[in-house]
């Protein structure tokens, strides 16, 4: 049983290389993610803070492209943070941020992202946090997922997932079934004869790889 997308990807890519061609490049970016749910005094979810921790290679690319940390001390200056904060929130190409919140199987409306913080970890990884307002939530359970439908980015919700200031809430992480997800991806590629033209017709399988966070708070 595979437990991490990065660990499972290598043998899968080898097996599909001849079939899929450019598809072997998916996913391109790996992000560890987590959410902090904010509730108002009535118990309604009012906002969610989302943290993304980029993989080491992509963090290195970002650091070099943006000229960050030129002295290699793994510390970002206040000026660097001010200039870069929110750099990853200018979404395009149909990507809406990856966050999905469900209540009673109904998707909740989310506001635009607002940057909160950015830092460089001692592993060299860039970590950012942004906040999104939540509209239409009622008291009760909540399900959170973070995924890219096109699977260009592979998210795993293995960072802390919490409800701010409410230790009595129960938060359960249900990991994606990667064996089933890769089997479905392979079947989808075979169905189109492996004729994947870069990003144009790669199967929209991101939801199959999505972890699920179930949040229940006392009424």
PDB file of C-alpha atoms in Angstrom, residues 85-163:
ATOM      1  CA  UNK A  85       3.973  37.706   0.136  1.00  0.00           C
ATOM      2  CA  UNK A  86       1.086  36.434  -1.952  1.00  0.00           C
ATOM      3  CA  UNK A  87       3.253  35.529  -4.949  1.00  0.00           C
ATOM      4  CA  UNK A  88       1.459  32.177  -5.270  1.00  0.00           C
ATOM      5  CA  UNK A  89      -2.096  33.492  -5.133  1.00  0.00           C
ATOM      6  CA  UNK A  90      -2.411  34.798  -8.683  1.00  0.00           C
ATOM      7  CA  UNK A  91      -4.223  31.736  -9.952  1.00  0.00           C
ATOM      8  CA  UNK A  92      -5.070  31.135 -13.582  1.00  0.00           C
ATOM      9  CA  UNK A  93      -5.859  28.429 -16.121  1.00  0.00           C
ATOM     10  CA  UNK A  94      -9.002  27.412 -14.260  1.00  0.00           C
ATOM     11  CA  UNK A  95      -7.239  26.644 -10.956  1.00  0.00           C
ATOM     12  CA  UNK A  96      -9.245  28.135  -8.076  1.00  0.00           C
ATOM     13  CA  UNK A  97      -6.903  27.419  -5.199  1.00  0.00           C
ATOM     14  CA  UNK A  98      -7.579  23.756  -4.601  1.00  0.00           C
ATOM     15  CA  UNK A  99      -9.575  24.180  -1.390  1.00  0.00           C
ATOM     16  CA  UNK A 100     -12.988  22.508  -1.238  1.00  0.00           C
ATOM     17  CA  UNK A 101     -15.207  22.776   1.846  1.00  0.00           C
ATOM     18  CA  UNK A 102     -18.287  20.597   2.120  1.00  0.00           C
ATOM     19  CA  UNK A 103     -21.091  20.727   4.642  1.00  0.00           C
ATOM     20  CA  UNK A 104     -23.839  18.114   4.343  1.00  0.00           C
ATOM     21  CA  UNK A 105     -22.308  17.279   0.939  1.00  0.00           C
ATOM     22  CA  UNK A 106     -22.868  20.882  -0.185  1.00  0.00           C
ATOM     23  CA  UNK A 107     -19.889  22.987  -1.283  1.00  0.00           C
ATOM     24  CA  UNK A 108     -19.477  26.225   0.652  1.00  0.00           C
ATOM     25  CA  UNK A 109     -18.682  29.499  -1.061  1.00  0.00           C
ATOM     26  CA  UNK A 110     -15.131  30.737  -0.538  1.00  0.00           C
ATOM     27  CA  UNK A 111     -13.829  34.268  -0.781  1.00  0.00           C
ATOM     28  CA  UNK A 112     -10.657  35.291  -2.611  1.00  0.00           C
ATOM     29  CA  UNK A 113      -7.321  34.434  -0.967  1.00  0.00           C
ATOM     30  CA  UNK A 114      -5.605  36.913   1.331  1.00  0.00           C
ATOM     31  CA  UNK A 115      -1.909  36.366   2.073  1.00  0.00           C
ATOM     32  CA  UNK A 116      -1.015  35.768   5.722  1.00  0.00           C
ATOM     33  CA  UNK A 117       2.615  34.654   5.950  1.00  0.00           C
ATOM     34  CA  UNK A 118       5.623  33.262   4.124  1.00  0.00           C
ATOM     35  CA  UNK A 119       8.797  31.681   5.457  1.00  0.00           C
ATOM     36  CA  UNK A 120      11.793  29.621   4.426  1.00  0.00           C
ATOM     37  CA  UNK A 121      12.277  26.460   6.481  1.00  0.00           C
ATOM     38  CA  UNK A 122      15.609  24.976   7.519  1.00  0.00           C
ATOM     39  CA  UNK A 123      14.977  22.278   4.894  1.00  0.00           C
ATOM     40  CA  UNK A 124      15.058  24.971   2.220  1.00  0.00           C
ATOM     41  CA  UNK A 125      11.323  24.621   1.622  1.00  0.00           C
ATOM     42  CA  UNK A 126       9.106  27.638   1.096  1.00  0.00           C
ATOM     43  CA  UNK A 127       5.940  27.659   3.194  1.00  0.00           C
ATOM     44  CA  UNK A 128       3.086  30.093   2.683  1.00  0.00           C
ATOM     45  CA  UNK A 129      -0.254  30.639   4.395  1.00  0.00           C
ATOM     46  CA  UNK A 130      -3.324  32.390   3.017  1.00  0.00           C
ATOM     47  CA  UNK A 131      -6.814  32.989   4.378  1.00  0.00           C
ATOM     48  CA  UNK A 132     -10.161  32.576   2.623  1.00  0.00           C
ATOM     49  CA  UNK A 133     -13.503  33.758   3.968  1.00  0.00           C
ATOM     50  CA  UNK A 134     -16.254  31.132   4.108  1.00  0.00           C
ATOM     51  CA  UNK A 135     -19.851  32.055   3.271  1.00  0.00           C
ATOM     52  CA  UNK A 136     -23.046  30.170   4.045  1.00  0.00           C
ATOM     53  CA  UNK A 137     -21.746  27.789   6.702  1.00  0.00           C
ATOM     54  CA  UNK A 138     -24.033  26.513   9.457  1.00  0.00           C
ATOM     55  CA  UNK A 139     -23.081  24.909  12.755  1.00  0.00           C
ATOM     56  CA  UNK A 140     -22.120  21.281  12.290  1.00  0.00           C
ATOM     57  CA  UNK A 141     -19.548  19.045  10.700  1.00  0.00           C
ATOM     58  CA  UNK A 142     -17.288  20.039   7.857  1.00  0.00           C
ATOM     59  CA  UNK A 143     -15.163  18.261   5.258  1.00  0.00           C
ATOM     60  CA  UNK A 144     -12.071  19.901   3.783  1.00  0.00           C
ATOM     61  CA  UNK A 145     -10.045  18.801   0.764  1.00  0.00           C
ATOM     62  CA  UNK A 146      -7.212  20.399  -1.178  1.00  0.00           C
ATOM     63  CA  UNK A 147      -6.466  19.197  -4.686  1.00  0.00           C
ATOM     64  CA  UNK A 148      -5.727  20.295  -8.221  1.00  0.00           C
ATOM     65  CA  UNK A 149      -8.292  18.713 -10.564  1.00  0.00           C
ATOM     66  CA  UNK A 150      -5.706  18.530 -13.342  1.00  0.00           C
ATOM     67  CA  UNK A 151      -3.115  16.907 -11.015  1.00  0.00           C
ATOM     68  CA  UNK A 152      -0.437  19.400 -12.112  1.00  0.00           C
ATOM     69  CA  UNK A 153       0.090  19.915  -8.372  1.00  0.00           C
ATOM     70  CA  UNK A 154      -0.057  16.982  -5.966  1.00  0.00           C
ATOM     71  CA  UNK A 155      -1.346  18.089  -2.565  1.00  0.00           C
ATOM     72  CA  UNK A 156      -1.151  16.005   0.599  1.00  0.00           C
ATOM     73  CA  UNK A 157      -2.910  17.285   3.717  1.00  0.00           C
ATOM     74  CA  UNK A 158      -0.259  16.074   6.140  1.00  0.00           C
ATOM     75  CA  UNK A 159       0.478  19.398   7.842  1.00  0.00           C
ATOM     76  CA  UNK A 160      -1.511  20.178  11.016  1.00  0.00           C
ATOM     77  CA  UNK A 161      -5.260  20.415  10.437  1.00  0.00           C
ATOM     78  CA  UNK A 162      -6.960  22.207  13.308  1.00  0.00           C
ATOM     79  CA  UNK A 163      -9.869  24.335  14.505  1.00  0.00           C
TER      80      UNK A 163
END
